PDB file of C-alpha atoms in Angstrom:
ATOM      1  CA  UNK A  14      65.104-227.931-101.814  1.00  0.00           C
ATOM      2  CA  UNK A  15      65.375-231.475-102.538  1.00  0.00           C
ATOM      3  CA  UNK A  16      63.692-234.070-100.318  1.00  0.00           C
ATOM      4  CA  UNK A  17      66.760-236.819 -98.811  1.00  0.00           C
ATOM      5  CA  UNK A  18      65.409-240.252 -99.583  1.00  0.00           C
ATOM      6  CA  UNK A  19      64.043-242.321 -96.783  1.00  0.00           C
ATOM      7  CA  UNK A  20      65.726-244.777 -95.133  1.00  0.00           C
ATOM      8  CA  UNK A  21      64.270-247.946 -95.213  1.00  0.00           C
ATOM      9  CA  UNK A  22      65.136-250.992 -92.717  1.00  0.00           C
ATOM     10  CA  UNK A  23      63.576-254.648 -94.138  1.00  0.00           C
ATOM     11  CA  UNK A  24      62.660-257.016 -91.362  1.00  0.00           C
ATOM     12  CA  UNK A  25      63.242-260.740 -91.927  1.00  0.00           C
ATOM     13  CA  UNK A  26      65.118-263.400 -94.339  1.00  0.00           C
ATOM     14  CA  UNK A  27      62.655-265.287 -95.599  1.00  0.00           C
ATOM     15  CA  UNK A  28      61.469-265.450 -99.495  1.00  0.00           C
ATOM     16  CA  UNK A  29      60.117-261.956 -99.612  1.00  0.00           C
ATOM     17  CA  UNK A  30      62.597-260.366 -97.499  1.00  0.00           C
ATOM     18  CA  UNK A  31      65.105-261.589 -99.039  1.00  0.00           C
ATOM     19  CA  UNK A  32      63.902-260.417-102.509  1.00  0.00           C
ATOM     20  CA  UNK A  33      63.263-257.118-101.407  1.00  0.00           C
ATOM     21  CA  UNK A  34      66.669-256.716 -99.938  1.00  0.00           C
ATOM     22  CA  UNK A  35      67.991-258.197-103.536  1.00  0.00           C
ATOM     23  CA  UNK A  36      65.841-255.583-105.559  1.00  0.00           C
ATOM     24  CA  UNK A  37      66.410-252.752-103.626  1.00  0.00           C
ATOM     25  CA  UNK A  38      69.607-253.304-101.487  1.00  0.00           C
ATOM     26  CA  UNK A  39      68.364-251.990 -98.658  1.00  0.00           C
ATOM     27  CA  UNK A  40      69.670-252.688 -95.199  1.00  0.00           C
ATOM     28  CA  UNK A  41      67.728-255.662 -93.337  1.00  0.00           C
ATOM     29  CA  UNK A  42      67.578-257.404 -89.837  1.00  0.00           C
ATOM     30  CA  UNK A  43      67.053-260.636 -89.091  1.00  0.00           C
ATOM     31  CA  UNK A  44      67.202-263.177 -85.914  1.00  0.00           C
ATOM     32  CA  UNK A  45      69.968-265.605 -87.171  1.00  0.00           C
ATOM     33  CA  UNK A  46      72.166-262.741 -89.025  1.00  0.00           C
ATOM     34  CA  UNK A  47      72.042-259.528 -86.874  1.00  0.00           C
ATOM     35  CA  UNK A  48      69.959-260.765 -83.398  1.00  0.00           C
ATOM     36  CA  UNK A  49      66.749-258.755 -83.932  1.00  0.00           C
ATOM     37  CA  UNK A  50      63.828-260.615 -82.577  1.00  0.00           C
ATOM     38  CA  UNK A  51      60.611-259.145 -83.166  1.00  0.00           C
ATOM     39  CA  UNK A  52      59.673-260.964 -79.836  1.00  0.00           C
ATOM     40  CA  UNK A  53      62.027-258.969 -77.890  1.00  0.00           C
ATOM     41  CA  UNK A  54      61.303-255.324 -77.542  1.00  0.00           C
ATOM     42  CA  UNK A  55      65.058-254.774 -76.152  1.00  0.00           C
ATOM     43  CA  UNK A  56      66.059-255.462 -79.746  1.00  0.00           C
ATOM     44  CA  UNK A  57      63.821-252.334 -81.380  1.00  0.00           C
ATOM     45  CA  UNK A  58      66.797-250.065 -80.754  1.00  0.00           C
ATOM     46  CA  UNK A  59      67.863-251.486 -84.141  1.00  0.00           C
ATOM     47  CA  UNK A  60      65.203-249.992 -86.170  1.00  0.00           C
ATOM     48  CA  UNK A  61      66.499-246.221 -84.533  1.00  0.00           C
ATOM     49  CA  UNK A  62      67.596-244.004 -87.581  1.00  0.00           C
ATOM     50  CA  UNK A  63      65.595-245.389 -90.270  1.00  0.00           C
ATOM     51  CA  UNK A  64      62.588-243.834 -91.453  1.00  0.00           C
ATOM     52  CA  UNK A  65      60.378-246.873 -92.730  1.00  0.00           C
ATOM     53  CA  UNK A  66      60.136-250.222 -91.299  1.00  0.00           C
ATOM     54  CA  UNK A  67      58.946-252.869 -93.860  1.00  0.00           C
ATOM     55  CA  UNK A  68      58.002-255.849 -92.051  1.00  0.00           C
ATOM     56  CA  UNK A  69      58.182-259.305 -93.239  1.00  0.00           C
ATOM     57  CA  UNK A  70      57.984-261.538 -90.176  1.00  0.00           C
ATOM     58  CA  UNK A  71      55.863-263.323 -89.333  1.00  0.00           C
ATOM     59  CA  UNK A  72      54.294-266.941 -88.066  1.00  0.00           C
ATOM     60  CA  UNK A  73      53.565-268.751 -91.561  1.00  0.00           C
ATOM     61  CA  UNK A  74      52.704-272.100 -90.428  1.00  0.00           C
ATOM     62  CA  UNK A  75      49.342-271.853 -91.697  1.00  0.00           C
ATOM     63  CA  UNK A  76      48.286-274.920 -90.487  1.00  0.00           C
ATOM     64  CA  UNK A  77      49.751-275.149 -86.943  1.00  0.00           C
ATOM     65  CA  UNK A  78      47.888-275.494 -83.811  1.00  0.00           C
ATOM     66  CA  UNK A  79      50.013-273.777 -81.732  1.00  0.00           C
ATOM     67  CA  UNK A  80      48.183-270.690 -81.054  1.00  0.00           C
ATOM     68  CA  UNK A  81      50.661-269.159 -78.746  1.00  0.00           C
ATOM     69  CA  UNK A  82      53.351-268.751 -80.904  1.00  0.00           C
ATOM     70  CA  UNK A  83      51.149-267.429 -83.768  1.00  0.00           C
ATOM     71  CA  UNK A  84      49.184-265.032 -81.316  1.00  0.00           C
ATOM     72  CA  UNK A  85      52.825-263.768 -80.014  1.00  0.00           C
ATOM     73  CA  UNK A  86      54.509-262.877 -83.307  1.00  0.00           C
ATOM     74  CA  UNK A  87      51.696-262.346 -85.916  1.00  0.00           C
ATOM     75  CA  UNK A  88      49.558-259.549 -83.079  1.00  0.00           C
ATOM     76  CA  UNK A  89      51.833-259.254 -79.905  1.00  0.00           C
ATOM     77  CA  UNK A  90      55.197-258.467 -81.809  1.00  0.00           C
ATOM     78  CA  UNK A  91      53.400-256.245 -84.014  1.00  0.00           C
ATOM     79  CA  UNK A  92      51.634-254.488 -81.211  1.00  0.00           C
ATOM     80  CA  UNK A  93      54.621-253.689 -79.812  1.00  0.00           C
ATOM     81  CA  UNK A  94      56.344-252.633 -82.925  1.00  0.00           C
ATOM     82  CA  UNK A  95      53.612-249.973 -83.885  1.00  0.00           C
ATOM     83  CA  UNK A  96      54.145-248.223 -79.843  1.00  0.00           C
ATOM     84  CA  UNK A  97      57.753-248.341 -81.360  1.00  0.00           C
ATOM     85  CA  UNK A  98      57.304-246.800 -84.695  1.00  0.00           C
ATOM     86  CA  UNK A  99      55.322-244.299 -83.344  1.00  0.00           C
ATOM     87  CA  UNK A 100      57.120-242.919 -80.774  1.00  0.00           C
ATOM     88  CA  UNK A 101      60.107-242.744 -83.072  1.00  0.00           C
ATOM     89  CA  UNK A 102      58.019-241.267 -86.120  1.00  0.00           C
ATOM     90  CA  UNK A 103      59.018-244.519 -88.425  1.00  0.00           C
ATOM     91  CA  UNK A 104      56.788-245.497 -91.241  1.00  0.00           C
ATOM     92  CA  UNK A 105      55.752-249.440 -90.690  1.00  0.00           C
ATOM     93  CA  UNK A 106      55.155-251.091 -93.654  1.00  0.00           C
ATOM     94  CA  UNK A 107      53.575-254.723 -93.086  1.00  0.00           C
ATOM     95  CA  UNK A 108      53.424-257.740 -95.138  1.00  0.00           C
ATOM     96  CA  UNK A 109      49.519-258.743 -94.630  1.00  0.00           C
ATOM     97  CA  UNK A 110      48.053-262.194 -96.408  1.00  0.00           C
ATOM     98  CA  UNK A 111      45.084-262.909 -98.490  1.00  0.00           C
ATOM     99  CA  UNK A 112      44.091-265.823 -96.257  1.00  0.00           C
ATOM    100  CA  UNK A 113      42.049-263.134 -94.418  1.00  0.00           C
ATOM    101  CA  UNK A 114      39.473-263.746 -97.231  1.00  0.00           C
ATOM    102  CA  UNK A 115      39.849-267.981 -97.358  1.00  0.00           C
ATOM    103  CA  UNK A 116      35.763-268.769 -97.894  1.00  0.00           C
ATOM    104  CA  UNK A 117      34.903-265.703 -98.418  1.00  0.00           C
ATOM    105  CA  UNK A 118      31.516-265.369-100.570  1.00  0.00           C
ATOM    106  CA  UNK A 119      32.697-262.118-101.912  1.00  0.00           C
ATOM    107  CA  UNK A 120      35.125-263.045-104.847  1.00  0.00           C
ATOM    108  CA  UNK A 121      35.974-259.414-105.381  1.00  0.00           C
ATOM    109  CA  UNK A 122      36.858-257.962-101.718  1.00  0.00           C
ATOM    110  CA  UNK A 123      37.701-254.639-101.353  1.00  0.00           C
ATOM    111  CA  UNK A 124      39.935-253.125 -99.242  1.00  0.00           C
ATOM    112  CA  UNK A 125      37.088-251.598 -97.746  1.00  0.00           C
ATOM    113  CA  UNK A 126      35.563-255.115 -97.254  1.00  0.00           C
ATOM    114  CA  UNK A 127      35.375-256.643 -93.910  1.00  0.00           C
ATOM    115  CA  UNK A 128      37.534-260.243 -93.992  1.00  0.00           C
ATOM    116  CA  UNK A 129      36.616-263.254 -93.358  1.00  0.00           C
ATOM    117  CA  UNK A 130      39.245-265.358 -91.828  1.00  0.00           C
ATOM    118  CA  UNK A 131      39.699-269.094 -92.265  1.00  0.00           C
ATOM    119  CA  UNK A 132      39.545-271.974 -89.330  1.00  0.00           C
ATOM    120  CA  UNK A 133      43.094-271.211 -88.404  1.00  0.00           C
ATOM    121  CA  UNK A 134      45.674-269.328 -85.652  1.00  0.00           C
ATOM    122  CA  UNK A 135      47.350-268.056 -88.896  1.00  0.00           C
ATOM    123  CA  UNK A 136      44.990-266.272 -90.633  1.00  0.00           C
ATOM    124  CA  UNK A 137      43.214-265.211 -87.244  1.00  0.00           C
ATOM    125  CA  UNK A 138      46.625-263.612 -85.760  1.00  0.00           C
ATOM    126  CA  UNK A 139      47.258-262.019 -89.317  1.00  0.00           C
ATOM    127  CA  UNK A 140      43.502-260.681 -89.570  1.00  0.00           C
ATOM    128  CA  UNK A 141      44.427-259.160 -85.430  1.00  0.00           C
ATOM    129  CA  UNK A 142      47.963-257.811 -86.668  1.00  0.00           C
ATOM    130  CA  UNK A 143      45.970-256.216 -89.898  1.00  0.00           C
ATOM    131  CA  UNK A 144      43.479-254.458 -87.151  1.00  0.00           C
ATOM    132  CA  UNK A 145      45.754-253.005 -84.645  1.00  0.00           C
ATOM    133  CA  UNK A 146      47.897-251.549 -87.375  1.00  0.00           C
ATOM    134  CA  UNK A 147      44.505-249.124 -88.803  1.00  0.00           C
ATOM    135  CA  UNK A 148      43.449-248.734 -84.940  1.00  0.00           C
ATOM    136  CA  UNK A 149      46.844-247.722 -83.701  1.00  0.00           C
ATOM    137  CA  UNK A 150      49.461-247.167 -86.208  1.00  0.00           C
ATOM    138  CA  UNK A 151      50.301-243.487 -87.103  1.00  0.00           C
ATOM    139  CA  UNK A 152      51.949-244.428 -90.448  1.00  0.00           C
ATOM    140  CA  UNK A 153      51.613-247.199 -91.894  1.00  0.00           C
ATOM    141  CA  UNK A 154      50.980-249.005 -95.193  1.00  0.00           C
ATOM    142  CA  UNK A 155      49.653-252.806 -95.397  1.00  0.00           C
ATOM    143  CA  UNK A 156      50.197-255.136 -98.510  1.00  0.00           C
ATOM    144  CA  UNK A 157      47.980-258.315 -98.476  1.00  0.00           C
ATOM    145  CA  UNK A 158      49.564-260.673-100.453  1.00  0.00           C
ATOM    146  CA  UNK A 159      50.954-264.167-101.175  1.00  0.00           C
ATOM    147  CA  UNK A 160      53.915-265.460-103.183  1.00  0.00           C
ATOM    148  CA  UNK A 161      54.935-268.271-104.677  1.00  0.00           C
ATOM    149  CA  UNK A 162      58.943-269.487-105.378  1.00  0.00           C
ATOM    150  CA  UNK A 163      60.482-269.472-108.208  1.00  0.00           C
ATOM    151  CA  UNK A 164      61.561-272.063-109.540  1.00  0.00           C
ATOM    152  CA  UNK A 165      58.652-273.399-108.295  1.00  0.00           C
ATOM    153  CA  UNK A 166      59.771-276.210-106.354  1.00  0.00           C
ATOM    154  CA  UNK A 167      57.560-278.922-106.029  1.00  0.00           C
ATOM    155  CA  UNK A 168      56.392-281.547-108.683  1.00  0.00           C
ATOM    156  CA  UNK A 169      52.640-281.009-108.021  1.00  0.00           C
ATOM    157  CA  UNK A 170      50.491-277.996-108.496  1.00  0.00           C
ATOM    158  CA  UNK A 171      46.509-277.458-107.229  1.00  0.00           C
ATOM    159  CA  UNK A 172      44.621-277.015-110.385  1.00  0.00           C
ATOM    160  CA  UNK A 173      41.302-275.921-107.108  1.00  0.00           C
ATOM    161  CA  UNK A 174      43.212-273.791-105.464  1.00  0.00           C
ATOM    162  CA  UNK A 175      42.245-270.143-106.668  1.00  0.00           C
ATOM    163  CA  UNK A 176      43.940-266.477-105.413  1.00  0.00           C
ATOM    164  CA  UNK A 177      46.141-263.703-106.893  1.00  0.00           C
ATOM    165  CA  UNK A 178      49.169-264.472-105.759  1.00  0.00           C
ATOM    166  CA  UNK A 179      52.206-264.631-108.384  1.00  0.00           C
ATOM    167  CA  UNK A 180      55.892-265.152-107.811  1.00  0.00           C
ATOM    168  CA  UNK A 181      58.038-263.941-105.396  1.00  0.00           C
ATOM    169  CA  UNK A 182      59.644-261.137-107.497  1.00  0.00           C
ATOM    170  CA  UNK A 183      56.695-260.034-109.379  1.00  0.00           C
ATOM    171  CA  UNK A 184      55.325-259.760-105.904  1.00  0.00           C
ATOM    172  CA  UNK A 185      58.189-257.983-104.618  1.00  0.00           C
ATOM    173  CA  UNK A 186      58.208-255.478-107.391  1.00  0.00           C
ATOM    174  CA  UNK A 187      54.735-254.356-107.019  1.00  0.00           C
ATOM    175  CA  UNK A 188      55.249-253.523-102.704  1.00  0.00           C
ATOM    176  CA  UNK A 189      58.615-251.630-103.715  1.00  0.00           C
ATOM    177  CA  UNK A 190      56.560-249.342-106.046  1.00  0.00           C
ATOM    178  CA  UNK A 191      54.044-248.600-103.280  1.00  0.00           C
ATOM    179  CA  UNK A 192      56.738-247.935-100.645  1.00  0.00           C
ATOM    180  CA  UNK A 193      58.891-245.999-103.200  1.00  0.00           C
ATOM    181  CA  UNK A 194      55.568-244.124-103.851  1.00  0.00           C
ATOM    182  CA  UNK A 195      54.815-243.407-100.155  1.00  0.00           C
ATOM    183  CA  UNK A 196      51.406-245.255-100.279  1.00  0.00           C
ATOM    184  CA  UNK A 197      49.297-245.560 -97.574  1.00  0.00           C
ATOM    185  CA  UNK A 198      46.950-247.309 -95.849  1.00  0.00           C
ATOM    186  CA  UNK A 199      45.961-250.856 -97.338  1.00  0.00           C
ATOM    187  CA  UNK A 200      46.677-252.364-100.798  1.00  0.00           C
ATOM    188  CA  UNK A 201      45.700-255.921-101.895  1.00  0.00           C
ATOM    189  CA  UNK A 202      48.781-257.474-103.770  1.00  0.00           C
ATOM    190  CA  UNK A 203      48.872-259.322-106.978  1.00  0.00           C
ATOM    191  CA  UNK A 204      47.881-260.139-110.335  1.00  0.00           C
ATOM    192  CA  UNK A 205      44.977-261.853-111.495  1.00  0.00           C
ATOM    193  CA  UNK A 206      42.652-264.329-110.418  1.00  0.00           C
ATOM    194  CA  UNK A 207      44.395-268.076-110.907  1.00  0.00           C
ATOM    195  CA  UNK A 208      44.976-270.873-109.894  1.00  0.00           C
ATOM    196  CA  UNK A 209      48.412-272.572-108.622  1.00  0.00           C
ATOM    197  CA  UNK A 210      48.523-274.672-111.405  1.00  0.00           C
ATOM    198  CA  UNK A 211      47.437-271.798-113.886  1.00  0.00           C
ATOM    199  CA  UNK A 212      50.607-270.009-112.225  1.00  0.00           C
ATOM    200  CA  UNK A 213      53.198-272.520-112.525  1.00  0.00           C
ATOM    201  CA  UNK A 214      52.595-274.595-115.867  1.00  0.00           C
ATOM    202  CA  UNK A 215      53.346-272.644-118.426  1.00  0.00           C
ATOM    203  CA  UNK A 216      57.150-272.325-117.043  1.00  0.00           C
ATOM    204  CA  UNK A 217      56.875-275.953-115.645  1.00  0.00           C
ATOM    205  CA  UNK A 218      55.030-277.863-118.044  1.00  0.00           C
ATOM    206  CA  UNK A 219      55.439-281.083-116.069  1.00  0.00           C
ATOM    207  CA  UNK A 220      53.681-280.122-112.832  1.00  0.00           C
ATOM    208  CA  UNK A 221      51.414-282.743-112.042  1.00  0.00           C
ATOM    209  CA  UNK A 222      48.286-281.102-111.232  1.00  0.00           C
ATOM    210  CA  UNK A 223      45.871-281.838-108.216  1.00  0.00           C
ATOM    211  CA  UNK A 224      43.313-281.225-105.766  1.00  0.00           C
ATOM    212  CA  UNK A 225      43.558-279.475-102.576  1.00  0.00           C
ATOM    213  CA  UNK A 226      43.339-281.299 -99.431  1.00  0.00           C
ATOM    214  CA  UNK A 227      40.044-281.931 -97.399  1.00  0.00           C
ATOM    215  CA  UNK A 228      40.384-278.300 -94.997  1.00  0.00           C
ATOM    216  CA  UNK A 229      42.310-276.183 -97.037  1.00  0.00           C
ATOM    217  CA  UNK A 230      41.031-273.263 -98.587  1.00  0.00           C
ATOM    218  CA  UNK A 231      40.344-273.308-102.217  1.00  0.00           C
ATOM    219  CA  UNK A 232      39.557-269.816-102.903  1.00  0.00           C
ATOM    220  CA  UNK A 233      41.376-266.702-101.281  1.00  0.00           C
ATOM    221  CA  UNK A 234      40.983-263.871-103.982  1.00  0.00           C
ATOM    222  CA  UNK A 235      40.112-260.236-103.738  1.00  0.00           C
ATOM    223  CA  UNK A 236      39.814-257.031-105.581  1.00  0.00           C
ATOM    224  CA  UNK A 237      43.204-255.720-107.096  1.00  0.00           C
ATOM    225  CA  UNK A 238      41.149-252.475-108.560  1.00  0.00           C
ATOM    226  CA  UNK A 239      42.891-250.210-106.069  1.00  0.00           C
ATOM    227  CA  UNK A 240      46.729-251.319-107.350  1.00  0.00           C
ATOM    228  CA  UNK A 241      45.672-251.371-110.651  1.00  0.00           C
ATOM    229  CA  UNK A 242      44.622-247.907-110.622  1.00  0.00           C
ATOM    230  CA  UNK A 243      47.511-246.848-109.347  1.00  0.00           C
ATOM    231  CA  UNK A 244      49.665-248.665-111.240  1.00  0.00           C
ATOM    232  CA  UNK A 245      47.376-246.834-113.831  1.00  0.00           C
ATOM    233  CA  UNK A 246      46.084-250.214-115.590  1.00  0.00           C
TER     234      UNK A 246
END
């Protein structure tokens, strides 16, 4: 007997939404389109009929003071979307960040590693959301990861500003291969170490390059052993 492929229900519009709705063409749900707010529970009824929720929303402002509306959508809304998933036996798939590791002294995290957060609501909601996902969540698989646009578009690159994260499509490929493969659990995201500017100048040779700014962090990588291996590198 052959095994009826899952549903799958992509939650957002933003960059990697969007790509993963343009590489896959699954179905997706998003405030200004279809009136799903991940702030309103009364909206969840949505998600009913779908067996895996990949979500992709969330507070990215990752610089704003405004803790409420980081604590509501980046823990609260997530909260509440695990009671959801669980009672309805969905599959939640969350988009995670590798600003849990910003000044971390451990250039090689694992996903076993304990993060360190940086001095911000973002990273500290995200690091929450990541938590009450493992403590709660009956299925569920988290991909820590950051992208970049392309075409890149800005005229300045930080040549100090070190992580794994690659473009949005590259990006986007590597989460549909763990969903596709029913992965579990937690996966850190990307390709190797690099900087912004090491990213982007070789397509863009005329990015200026720069420093980061006085409080930003300069160094968010981790360990991408675990993909690797199962992406058999």
């Amino acid at each position: 007997m052959h095994r009826s492929i899952p549903t799958v229900i992509v939650l957002g519009n933003g960059l990697l939404g969007s790509e993963i709705v343009k590489q896959t063409n699954w179905n997706s749900l998003s405030r200004k389109n279809d009136g799903f707010d991940i702030n309103d529970e009364s909206t969840f009824s949505k998600l009913l009929g779908y067996d895996i929720v990949v979500n992709c929303i969330a507070n990215t402002d990752t610089y704003s003071t405004d803790r409420d509306s980081h604590w509501n959508t980046n823990y609260k809304a997530v909260y509440n979307l695990i009671n959801f998933c669980n009672s309805n036996n969905i599959k939640l798939v969350h988009i995670g960040t590798d600003y849990l590791f910003a000044n971390n002294i451990n250039k090689n995290a694992t996903e076993e590693d304990v993060p360190v957060h940086s001095e911000n609501w973002y990273s500290y909601t995200k690091l929450l959301g990541d938590g009450i996902i493992q403590l709660l969540s009956n299925n569920y698989l988290i991909c820590r990861c950051t992208h970049k646009p392309y075409p890149f578009p800005y005229k300045k690159a930080f040549v100090d500003r070190i992580g794994n994260f690659d473009y949005t499509h590259k990006i986007t490929e590597l989460i549909i291969k763990l969903i596709n493969a029913n992965k579990s659990g937690i996966y850190h995201v990307g390709t190797k170490s690099k900087s912004i500017y090491d990213l982007v100048h070789i397509d863009f040779p005329n990015i200026i390059p720069v420093n980061v700014p006085a409080g930003y962090p300069k160094d968010t990588s981790f360990s991408i052993d675990k993909l690797n291996k199962f992406l058999n590198k």
